[in-house]
Tab-separated table of C-alpha atoms in Angstrom:
chain	number	residue	atom	x	y	z
A	28	MET	CA	16.684	-40.345	-12.236
A	29	ARG	CA	14.202	-39.864	-9.450
A	30	GLU	CA	11.344	-37.470	-9.956
A	31	LYS	CA	9.323	-36.867	-6.872
A	32	SER	CA	7.039	-34.093	-8.031
A	33	GLU	CA	4.020	-35.719	-6.406
A	34	THR	CA	5.608	-35.101	-2.991
A	35	LEU	CA	6.912	-31.578	-3.663
A	36	PRO	CA	6.561	-29.191	-0.726
A	37	LYS	CA	4.175	-26.370	-1.641
A	38	ALA	CA	6.830	-23.703	-1.060
A	39	THR	CA	9.078	-25.475	-3.576
A	40	ALA	CA	6.245	-25.929	-6.055
A	41	LYS	CA	5.445	-22.210	-5.869
A	42	ARG	CA	8.999	-21.351	-6.938
A	43	LEU	CA	9.104	-23.698	-9.958
A	44	PRO	CA	7.505	-21.309	-12.485
A	45	LEU	CA	9.912	-18.577	-11.381
A	46	TYR	CA	12.906	-20.904	-11.786
A	47	LEU	CA	11.663	-22.026	-15.171
A	48	ARG	CA	11.298	-18.443	-16.374
A	49	TYR	CA	14.903	-17.565	-15.529
A	50	LEU	CA	16.213	-20.859	-16.903
A	51	ASN	CA	14.546	-20.098	-20.230
A	52	MET	CA	16.107	-16.630	-20.195
A	53	LEU	CA	19.551	-18.149	-19.489
A	54	ASN	CA	19.064	-20.730	-22.213
A	55	ASP	CA	18.041	-18.005	-24.690
A	56	SER	CA	21.295	-16.208	-23.806
A	57	GLY	CA	23.306	-19.353	-24.551
A	58	VAL	CA	24.089	-20.219	-20.910
A	59	GLN	CA	24.369	-24.012	-20.644
A	60	ARG	CA	25.488	-24.470	-17.054
A	61	ILE	CA	24.787	-22.601	-13.846
A	62	LYS	CA	25.866	-22.899	-10.210
A	63	SER	CA	23.382	-22.445	-7.404
A	64	ASN	CA	25.083	-19.257	-6.157
A	65	GLU	CA	24.922	-17.732	-9.650
A	66	PHE	CA	21.292	-18.793	-10.041
A	67	SER	CA	20.636	-17.289	-6.612
A	68	GLU	CA	21.904	-13.902	-7.771
A	69	ILE	CA	19.604	-13.973	-10.791
A	70	THR	CA	16.477	-15.201	-9.034
A	71	GLN	CA	17.092	-13.504	-5.666
A	72	VAL	CA	16.249	-16.844	-4.002
A	73	PRO	CA	18.882	-17.915	-1.397
A	74	SER	CA	21.213	-20.542	-2.861
A	75	ALA	CA	20.562	-22.954	0.024
A	76	THR	CA	16.845	-22.778	-0.855
A	77	ILE	CA	17.626	-23.434	-4.511
A	78	ARG	CA	19.745	-26.477	-3.660
A	79	ARG	CA	17.060	-27.814	-1.331
A	80	ASP	CA	14.307	-27.206	-3.912
A	81	PHE	CA	16.296	-28.923	-6.657
A	82	SER	CA	17.129	-31.860	-4.355
A	83	HIS	CA	13.395	-32.627	-4.161
A	84	LEU	CA	13.432	-33.113	-7.916
A	85	GLY	CA	16.133	-35.760	-8.061
A	86	GLU	CA	19.794	-35.739	-9.074
A	87	LEU	CA	19.862	-32.575	-11.151
A	88	GLY	CA	23.393	-31.340	-10.550
A	89	ARG	CA	26.845	-32.284	-9.360
A	90	SER	CA	28.833	-30.501	-6.689
A	91	GLY	CA	31.351	-28.084	-8.231
A	92	TYR	CA	29.962	-28.549	-11.712
A	93	GLY	CA	26.641	-26.787	-11.388
A	94	TYR	CA	23.361	-27.532	-13.089
A	95	ASP	CA	22.768	-28.296	-16.735
A	96	VAL	CA	20.359	-25.590	-17.937
A	97	PRO	CA	18.661	-27.392	-20.876
A	98	TYR	CA	18.197	-30.484	-18.709
A	99	LEU	CA	16.645	-28.450	-15.867
A	100	ILE	CA	14.267	-26.862	-18.376
A	101	GLU	CA	13.267	-30.295	-19.649
A	102	VAL	CA	12.545	-31.559	-16.122
A	103	PHE	CA	10.689	-28.415	-15.042
A	104	ASP	CA	8.645	-28.334	-18.249
A	105	ARG	CA	7.595	-31.911	-17.556
A	106	ILE	CA	6.709	-31.254	-13.924
A	107	LEU	CA	4.800	-28.091	-14.757
A	108	ASN	CA	3.259	-29.788	-17.777
A	109	THR	CA	3.893	-26.639	-19.807
A	110	GLU	CA	3.794	-28.479	-23.129
A	111	GLU	CA	0.084	-29.089	-22.745
A	112	GLU	CA	-2.196	-26.319	-23.952
A	113	LYS	CA	-4.103	-24.654	-21.104
A	114	ARG	CA	-7.358	-23.274	-22.442
A	115	ILE	CA	-8.551	-20.265	-20.483
A	116	ALA	CA	-11.850	-18.380	-20.186
A	117	LEU	CA	-11.620	-14.651	-19.529
A	118	VAL	CA	-14.519	-13.117	-17.598
A	119	GLY	CA	-14.790	-9.320	-17.750
A	120	PHE	CA	-13.746	-7.476	-20.918
A	121	GLY	CA	-12.977	-3.968	-19.677
A	122	ASN	CA	-9.534	-2.374	-20.049
A	123	LEU	CA	-7.833	-4.994	-17.886
A	124	GLY	CA	-9.577	-7.865	-19.680
A	125	LYS	CA	-8.570	-6.397	-23.041
A	126	ALA	CA	-4.953	-6.052	-21.895
A	127	LEU	CA	-4.873	-9.713	-20.843
A	128	LYS	CA	-6.582	-10.934	-24.023
A	129	HIS	CA	-4.333	-8.957	-26.372
A	130	ASN	CA	-1.157	-9.835	-24.474
A	131	ASN	CA	-2.381	-13.449	-23.993
A	132	PHE	CA	0.584	-14.614	-21.881
A	133	ARG	CA	2.958	-14.283	-24.788
A	134	ARG	CA	5.868	-15.799	-22.871
A	135	ASN	CA	4.108	-19.153	-22.713
A	136	ALA	CA	2.652	-20.225	-26.038
A	137	ASN	CA	0.496	-22.862	-24.341
A	138	LEU	CA	-1.502	-20.497	-22.136
A	139	ASN	CA	-4.394	-19.442	-24.339
A	140	ILE	CA	-7.408	-17.289	-23.599
A	141	VAL	CA	-9.853	-18.955	-25.956
A	142	CYS	CA	-13.130	-17.248	-25.022
A	143	VAL	CA	-14.336	-14.061	-23.399
A	144	PHE	CA	-17.421	-13.319	-21.295
A	145	ASP	CA	-18.987	-10.088	-20.088
A	146	ASN	CA	-22.523	-9.272	-18.956
A	147	ASP	CA	-22.332	-5.590	-19.907
A	148	PRO	CA	-25.295	-5.226	-22.324
A	149	ALA	CA	-23.236	-2.803	-24.418
A	150	ILE	CA	-20.812	-5.583	-25.438
A	151	ALA	CA	-22.384	-8.971	-24.515
A	152	GLY	CA	-23.231	-11.039	-27.576
A	153	LYS	CA	-21.161	-8.785	-29.859
A	154	GLU	CA	-17.767	-8.946	-31.507
A	155	ILE	CA	-15.519	-6.328	-29.854
A	156	GLU	CA	-12.030	-5.616	-31.214
A	157	GLY	CA	-12.106	-8.907	-33.101
A	158	VAL	CA	-13.194	-10.891	-30.038
A	159	MET	CA	-16.620	-12.518	-29.569
A	160	VAL	CA	-17.953	-11.532	-26.129
A	161	TYR	CA	-20.451	-14.013	-24.660
A	162	PRO	CA	-22.970	-13.318	-21.897
A	163	MET	CA	-22.378	-15.210	-18.635
A	164	ASP	CA	-25.512	-17.338	-19.009
A	165	ARG	CA	-23.663	-19.208	-21.775
A	166	PHE	CA	-20.576	-19.847	-19.603
A	167	SER	CA	-21.186	-23.538	-18.720
A	168	GLU	CA	-22.181	-24.455	-22.268
A	169	ILE	CA	-19.165	-22.801	-23.953
A	170	VAL	CA	-16.612	-23.852	-21.363
A	171	GLU	CA	-17.640	-27.471	-21.781
A	172	LYS	CA	-17.597	-27.266	-25.568
A	173	GLU	CA	-14.162	-25.583	-25.586
A	174	GLY	CA	-12.568	-27.909	-23.004
A	175	ILE	CA	-11.642	-25.032	-20.684
A	176	LYS	CA	-10.048	-25.728	-17.307
A	177	VAL	CA	-8.966	-22.283	-16.068
A	178	ALA	CA	-10.733	-18.925	-15.686
A	179	ILE	CA	-9.471	-15.387	-15.151
A	180	SER	CA	-11.887	-12.903	-13.630
A	181	THR	CA	-11.383	-9.158	-14.056
A	182	VAL	CA	-14.919	-8.462	-12.833
A	183	PRO	CA	-14.924	-5.633	-10.233
A	184	SER	CA	-15.405	-6.525	-6.531
A	185	LYS	CA	-19.063	-5.485	-6.590
A	186	TYR	CA	-19.985	-8.235	-9.081
A	187	SER	CA	-17.113	-10.613	-8.289
A	188	GLN	CA	-19.035	-13.143	-6.162
A	189	SER	CA	-21.790	-13.672	-8.728
A	190	ALA	CA	-19.256	-14.001	-11.566
A	191	ILE	CA	-17.219	-16.518	-9.558
A	192	ASP	CA	-20.408	-18.458	-8.728
A	193	GLU	CA	-21.109	-18.855	-12.453
A	194	ILE	CA	-17.506	-19.882	-13.099
A	195	VAL	CA	-17.639	-22.536	-10.373
A	196	LYS	CA	-21.017	-23.764	-11.649
A	197	GLY	CA	-19.305	-24.286	-15.026
A	198	GLY	CA	-16.948	-26.805	-13.380
A	199	ILE	CA	-13.809	-24.629	-13.354
A	200	THR	CA	-11.478	-25.356	-10.419
A	201	ALA	CA	-8.616	-22.897	-11.082
A	202	ILE	CA	-9.427	-19.175	-10.980
A	203	LEU	CA	-7.169	-16.125	-11.128
A	204	ASN	CA	-9.118	-13.223	-9.609
A	205	PHE	CA	-8.153	-9.568	-10.055
A	206	ALA	CA	-10.771	-8.407	-7.544
A	207	PRO	CA	-8.898	-8.683	-4.228
A	208	ASP	CA	-11.912	-8.947	-1.910
A	209	ARG	CA	-12.355	-12.538	-0.831
A	210	VAL	CA	-15.250	-14.479	-2.331
A	211	SER	CA	-16.696	-17.825	-1.215
A	212	VAL	CA	-15.811	-20.902	-3.226
A	213	PRO	CA	-16.113	-24.629	-2.506
A	214	PRO	CA	-12.962	-26.184	-0.988
A	215	HIS	CA	-11.945	-27.970	-4.213
A	216	VAL	CA	-11.610	-24.667	-6.124
A	217	HIS	CA	-8.164	-23.055	-6.293
A	218	MET	CA	-8.402	-19.281	-6.205
A	219	GLN	CA	-5.415	-17.007	-6.688
A	220	TYR	CA	-5.939	-13.313	-5.962
A	221	ILE	CA	-3.917	-10.591	-7.674
A	222	ASP	CA	-3.953	-7.620	-5.319
A	223	LEU	CA	-2.217	-4.651	-6.914
A	224	THR	CA	-3.010	-2.191	-4.103
A	225	THR	CA	-1.294	-4.442	-1.562
A	226	GLU	CA	1.688	-4.943	-3.889
A	227	LEU	CA	2.027	-1.194	-4.300
A	228	GLN	CA	1.697	-0.489	-0.567
A	229	THR	CA	4.375	-3.082	0.178
A	230	LEU	CA	6.701	-1.543	-2.393
A	231	ILE	CA	6.214	1.954	-0.973
A	232	TYR	CA	6.727	0.737	2.584
A	233	PHE	CA	10.043	-0.882	1.666
A	234	ASP	CA	11.112	2.140	-0.339
A	235	GLU	CA	10.453	4.399	2.651
A	236	ASN	CA	11.929	2.112	5.328
A	237	TYR	CA	14.712	0.018	3.825
A	238	SER	CA	17.619	1.657	2.097
A	239	GLN	CA	19.105	-1.538	0.665
A	240	VAL	CA	17.651	-3.332	-2.318
A	241	PHE	CA	14.492	-5.268	-1.653
A	242	SER	CA	13.750	-8.151	-3.931
A	243	SER	CA	10.101	-8.859	-4.523
A	244	LYS	CA	9.922	-12.612	-4.781
B	19	MET	CA	3.231	1.303	23.770
B	20	ARG	CA	6.318	0.161	21.947
B	21	GLU	CA	6.489	0.554	18.215
B	22	LYS	CA	9.455	-1.075	16.650
B	23	SER	CA	8.701	-0.661	12.966
B	24	GLU	CA	12.278	0.372	12.223
B	25	THR	CA	13.434	-3.124	13.184
B	26	LEU	CA	10.616	-5.082	11.520
B	27	PRO	CA	11.715	-8.282	9.794
B	28	LYS	CA	11.119	-8.008	6.061
B	29	ALA	CA	8.821	-11.037	6.036
B	30	THR	CA	6.646	-9.326	8.652
B	31	ALA	CA	6.716	-6.015	6.800
B	32	LYS	CA	5.589	-7.735	3.613
B	33	ARG	CA	2.476	-9.044	5.368
B	34	LEU	CA	1.386	-5.702	6.875
B	35	PRO	CA	-0.545	-4.411	3.832
B	36	LEU	CA	-2.390	-7.726	3.634
B	37	TYR	CA	-3.271	-7.571	7.345
B	38	LEU	CA	-4.418	-3.987	6.999
B	39	ARG	CA	-6.663	-4.836	4.080
B	40	TYR	CA	-8.498	-7.541	6.024
B	41	LEU	CA	-8.672	-5.424	9.181
B	42	ASN	CA	-10.395	-2.673	7.197
B	43	MET	CA	-12.825	-5.239	5.805
B	44	LEU	CA	-13.567	-6.492	9.335
B	45	ASN	CA	-14.006	-2.961	10.614
B	46	ASP	CA	-16.377	-2.159	7.740
B	47	SER	CA	-18.428	-5.197	8.769
B	48	GLY	CA	-18.617	-3.925	12.366
B	49	VAL	CA	-16.149	-6.456	13.847
B	50	GLN	CA	-14.362	-4.771	16.772
B	51	ARG	CA	-12.293	-7.621	18.176
B	52	ILE	CA	-10.552	-10.599	16.638
B	53	LYS	CA	-8.499	-13.549	17.900
B	54	SER	CA	-5.387	-14.683	16.090
B	55	ASN	CA	-6.928	-18.017	15.087
B	56	GLU	CA	-9.960	-16.238	13.597
B	57	PHE	CA	-7.712	-13.753	11.791
B	58	SER	CA	-5.676	-16.707	10.556
B	59	GLU	CA	-8.753	-18.229	8.921
B	60	ILE	CA	-9.516	-14.980	7.110
B	61	THR	CA	-5.998	-14.171	5.966
B	62	GLN	CA	-4.784	-17.762	5.463
B	63	VAL	CA	-1.646	-16.827	7.418
B	64	PRO	CA	-0.817	-19.334	10.228
B	65	SER	CA	-1.935	-17.953	13.606
B	66	ALA	CA	1.552	-18.462	15.118
B	67	THR	CA	2.930	-16.232	12.344
B	68	ILE	CA	0.262	-13.614	13.031
B	69	ARG	CA	1.056	-13.589	16.769
B	70	ARG	CA	4.784	-13.334	16.067
B	71	ASP	CA	4.288	-10.560	13.496
B	72	PHE	CA	2.061	-8.602	15.864
B	73	SER	CA	4.538	-9.078	18.738
B	74	HIS	CA	7.117	-7.123	16.706
B	75	LEU	CA	4.718	-4.192	16.753
B	76	GLY	CA	4.350	-3.906	20.508
B	77	GLU	CA	1.574	-4.815	22.938
B	78	LEU	CA	-1.350	-5.057	20.569
B	79	GLY	CA	-3.474	-7.732	22.191
B	80	ARG	CA	-4.152	-9.657	25.373
B	81	SER	CA	-4.240	-13.415	25.696
B	82	GLY	CA	-7.828	-14.729	25.579
B	83	TYR	CA	-9.238	-11.342	24.642
B	84	GLY	CA	-7.951	-11.006	21.123
B	85	TYR	CA	-6.961	-7.894	19.233
B	86	ASP	CA	-8.805	-4.605	19.056
B	87	VAL	CA	-9.534	-4.083	15.353
B	88	PRO	CA	-9.775	-0.250	15.221
B	89	TYR	CA	-6.589	0.024	17.294
B	90	LEU	CA	-4.706	-2.382	15.002
B	91	ILE	CA	-5.850	-0.329	12.012
B	92	GLU	CA	-4.579	2.839	13.658
B	93	VAL	CA	-1.157	1.308	14.369
B	94	PHE	CA	-0.823	-0.281	10.919
B	95	ASP	CA	-1.953	2.913	9.183
B	96	ARG	CA	0.749	4.781	11.071
B	97	ILE	CA	3.466	2.241	10.281
B	98	LEU	CA	2.488	2.019	6.615
B	99	ASN	CA	2.029	5.794	6.509
B	100	THR	CA	-1.176	5.305	4.539
B	101	GLU	CA	-2.573	8.713	5.506
B	102	GLU	CA	0.037	10.465	3.397
B	103	GLU	CA	-0.813	10.888	-0.267
B	104	LYS	CA	1.440	8.838	-2.550
B	105	ARG	CA	1.684	10.559	-5.917
B	106	ILE	CA	2.305	8.096	-8.714
B	107	ALA	CA	3.476	8.413	-12.324
B	108	LEU	CA	2.096	5.872	-14.780
B	109	VAL	CA	4.331	5.009	-17.723
B	110	GLY	CA	2.636	3.238	-20.642
B	111	PHE	CA	-1.000	4.032	-21.494
B	112	GLY	CA	-2.153	0.935	-23.361
B	113	ASN	CA	-5.048	-1.214	-22.146
B	114	LEU	CA	-3.298	-2.147	-18.904
B	115	GLY	CA	-2.262	1.448	-18.219
B	116	LYS	CA	-5.832	2.615	-18.850
B	117	ALA	CA	-7.200	-0.046	-16.496
B	118	LEU	CA	-4.825	1.112	-13.731
B	119	LYS	CA	-5.527	4.813	-14.316
B	120	HIS	CA	-9.305	4.420	-14.377
B	121	ASN	CA	-9.366	2.081	-11.371
B	122	ASN	CA	-6.701	4.192	-9.589
B	123	PHE	CA	-6.322	1.946	-6.534
B	124	ARG	CA	-9.805	2.774	-5.363
B	125	ARG	CA	-9.409	0.875	-2.096
B	126	ASN	CA	-6.775	3.340	-0.910
B	127	ALA	CA	-7.764	6.961	-1.418
B	128	ASN	CA	-4.174	8.108	-0.887
B	129	LEU	CA	-2.637	6.192	-3.774
B	130	ASN	CA	-3.043	8.534	-6.738
B	131	ILE	CA	-1.846	8.239	-10.309
B	132	VAL	CA	-1.357	11.939	-11.025
B	133	CYS	CA	0.323	11.868	-14.440
B	134	VAL	CA	0.653	9.564	-17.414
B	135	PHE	CA	3.478	9.084	-19.917
B	136	ASP	CA	3.706	7.220	-23.215
B	137	ASN	CA	6.066	7.579	-26.155
B	138	ASP	CA	3.613	6.240	-28.727
B	139	PRO	CA	3.426	9.147	-31.253
B	140	ALA	CA	-0.303	8.434	-31.733
B	141	ILE	CA	-1.062	9.509	-28.148
B	142	ALA	CA	2.009	11.352	-26.737
B	143	GLY	CA	1.304	15.023	-26.101
B	144	LYS	CA	-2.466	14.535	-26.465
B	145	GLU	CA	-5.405	14.230	-24.124
B	146	ILE	CA	-6.723	10.648	-24.305
B	147	GLU	CA	-9.941	9.636	-22.496
B	148	GLY	CA	-9.684	12.778	-20.362
B	149	VAL	CA	-6.041	12.114	-19.438
B	150	MET	CA	-3.087	14.216	-20.623
B	151	VAL	CA	-0.396	11.850	-21.965
B	152	TYR	CA	3.145	13.230	-21.788
B	153	PRO	CA	6.148	12.040	-23.821
B	154	MET	CA	8.947	10.430	-21.787
B	155	ASP	CA	11.399	13.271	-22.468
B	156	ARG	CA	9.314	15.374	-20.092
B	157	PHE	CA	9.406	12.748	-17.304
B	158	SER	CA	12.044	14.341	-15.019
B	159	GLU	CA	10.550	17.826	-15.343
B	160	ILE	CA	6.957	16.797	-14.584
B	161	VAL	CA	7.816	14.322	-11.837
B	162	GLU	CA	9.769	16.999	-9.995
B	163	LYS	CA	7.014	19.582	-10.428
B	164	GLU	CA	4.330	17.130	-9.240
B	165	GLY	CA	6.300	15.769	-6.271
B	166	ILE	CA	6.071	12.174	-7.477
B	167	LYS	CA	7.850	9.385	-5.582
B	168	VAL	CA	6.535	6.204	-7.197
B	169	ALA	CA	6.232	4.961	-10.785
B	170	ILE	CA	4.285	2.145	-12.391
B	171	SER	CA	5.532	0.861	-15.731
B	172	THR	CA	3.243	-1.066	-18.082
B	173	VAL	CA	5.728	-0.685	-20.943
B	174	PRO	CA	6.256	-4.038	-22.751
B	175	SER	CA	9.499	-5.993	-22.136
B	176	LYS	CA	11.015	-4.828	-25.424
B	177	TYR	CA	11.052	-1.177	-24.289
B	178	SER	CA	11.098	-1.793	-20.549
B	179	GLN	CA	14.806	-1.105	-19.889
B	180	SER	CA	14.790	2.267	-21.636
B	181	ALA	CA	11.565	3.319	-19.891
B	182	ILE	CA	12.984	2.275	-16.506
B	183	ASP	CA	16.220	4.168	-17.272
B	184	GLU	CA	14.202	7.372	-17.784
B	185	ILE	CA	12.216	6.713	-14.599
B	186	VAL	CA	15.402	6.227	-12.570
B	187	LYS	CA	16.952	9.327	-14.142
B	188	GLY	CA	13.911	11.244	-12.863
B	189	GLY	CA	14.902	10.327	-9.296
B	190	ILE	CA	12.183	7.702	-8.665
B	191	THR	CA	13.261	4.919	-6.265
B	192	ALA	CA	10.081	2.787	-6.099
B	193	ILE	CA	8.887	1.133	-9.313
B	194	LEU	CA	6.142	-1.403	-9.939
B	195	ASN	CA	6.932	-3.127	-13.236
B	196	PHE	CA	4.416	-5.195	-15.210
B	197	ALA	CA	7.080	-6.418	-17.656
B	198	PRO	CA	8.478	-9.486	-15.883
B	199	ASP	CA	11.879	-9.622	-17.597
B	200	ARG	CA	14.528	-8.285	-15.247
B	201	VAL	CA	15.982	-4.870	-15.989
B	202	SER	CA	19.092	-3.249	-14.521
B	203	VAL	CA	18.610	-0.584	-11.865
B	204	PRO	CA	20.988	1.001	-9.359
B	205	PRO	CA	21.016	-0.710	-5.923
B	206	HIS	CA	19.035	2.082	-4.222
B	207	VAL	CA	16.006	1.561	-6.501
B	208	HIS	CA	13.233	-0.753	-5.275
B	209	MET	CA	11.693	-2.694	-8.139
B	210	GLN	CA	8.651	-4.920	-7.736
B	211	TYR	CA	7.749	-7.158	-10.670
B	212	ILE	CA	4.204	-8.287	-11.350
B	213	ASP	CA	4.479	-11.511	-13.303
B	214	LEU	CA	1.055	-12.749	-14.345
B	215	THR	CA	2.320	-15.681	-16.433
B	216	THR	CA	4.158	-17.094	-13.429
B	217	GLU	CA	1.114	-16.539	-11.183
B	218	LEU	CA	-1.069	-18.381	-13.667
B	219	GLN	CA	1.391	-21.270	-14.092
B	220	THR	CA	1.603	-21.655	-10.324
B	221	LEU	CA	-2.185	-21.694	-10.017
B	222	ILE	CA	-2.532	-24.333	-12.745
B	223	TYR	CA	0.221	-26.463	-11.216
B	224	PHE	CA	-1.517	-26.478	-7.848
B	225	ASP	CA	-4.884	-27.151	-9.435
B	226	GLU	CA	-3.467	-30.168	-11.251
B	227	ASN	CA	-1.383	-31.536	-8.372
B	228	TYR	CA	-3.023	-30.642	-5.082
B	229	SER	CA	-6.575	-31.617	-4.350
B	230	GLN	CA	-6.936	-29.563	-1.157
B	231	VAL	CA	-7.387	-25.803	-1.089
B	232	PHE	CA	-4.290	-23.813	-1.857
B	233	SER	CA	-4.153	-20.305	-0.492
B	234	SER	CA	-2.244	-17.807	-2.574
B	235	LYS	CA	-0.530	-15.591	0.002
């Protein structure tokens, strides 16, 4: 079997986690085989796109037979390297930070928030709700000791740039940022913004202007 | 001036809130005029896409001159109807619900969470952190009285379908859902899922496989 993940188009790569999520749901429901048009209905991705995406990954299915669900999961798990534990630092332990820490990406047992930082003097250096909260000046030291590769920032826009600067200084290259205002990072750092206001505005616009169903992603 | 928002392609419509956000940031910084290639650098949307998107909205710019920022904001505000208050019901008042309520989409003064629901007997029917928390059996009554058109659900996957059923029964057609597992809704209901695990997996995949900068949206 060919696996060409190193040459995956970015648009394909961006859809892999979504595909994997629905494949796991199908597998949990006992579905062993799926055709691209059925998978299209579930994922809301056009079936031609699905077939093209899967074709980049090698010979995963046969015409008229469909795709083998457990096998797809195996391949996608390998490509996405989901078996390896991803150790995550959470920066900002307000309500949103607490929600993320307590939920801790339950659907993927290998995504783990292993330490929490906040500069608020009311909580920094203390154990809050069973979680040790470190001040940011210990970020580099702890991140190195804990082997952390990913950070999530829930720090509000006002303090976002200085928090991100500390995160980058600690050698982290993958950051999920809940403050939507753009911050400066070196070109080797991957920053993903979660912008809930924009998501909500888009939803409302479609609700007001399109009568048919609009699928988000 | 032509305004053709009723015929906007969905892909264009989905980018409007993002454009508007950056235009407001530019305006706040005193920038009055912007060329498509400059706007492309800020938004990470290809400049050909920007020009094509803007062309759907009428004569917004002149070649070589660029686009007038305050005018673009005016047009986009009108299309997105951002001046009108959007009254929102929040369902689920755990940590994530509290974060959303207390932040309340601060960047858009017209997005307002005006009432909060939760069926947890420990908080339902009580005032929690200054917020009255209603039980779900009062959803339809209160939503009608308050003129609410949009709901946000932070209810965990396990209870998501029954919460969404109540929301739909209350006549809401636009729902932002933080539980990523798909639920059934009638075809006229617009559901947008926020799936943080998938966002994080995508980020990590790109960090591990692409050395150059990856822009999220």
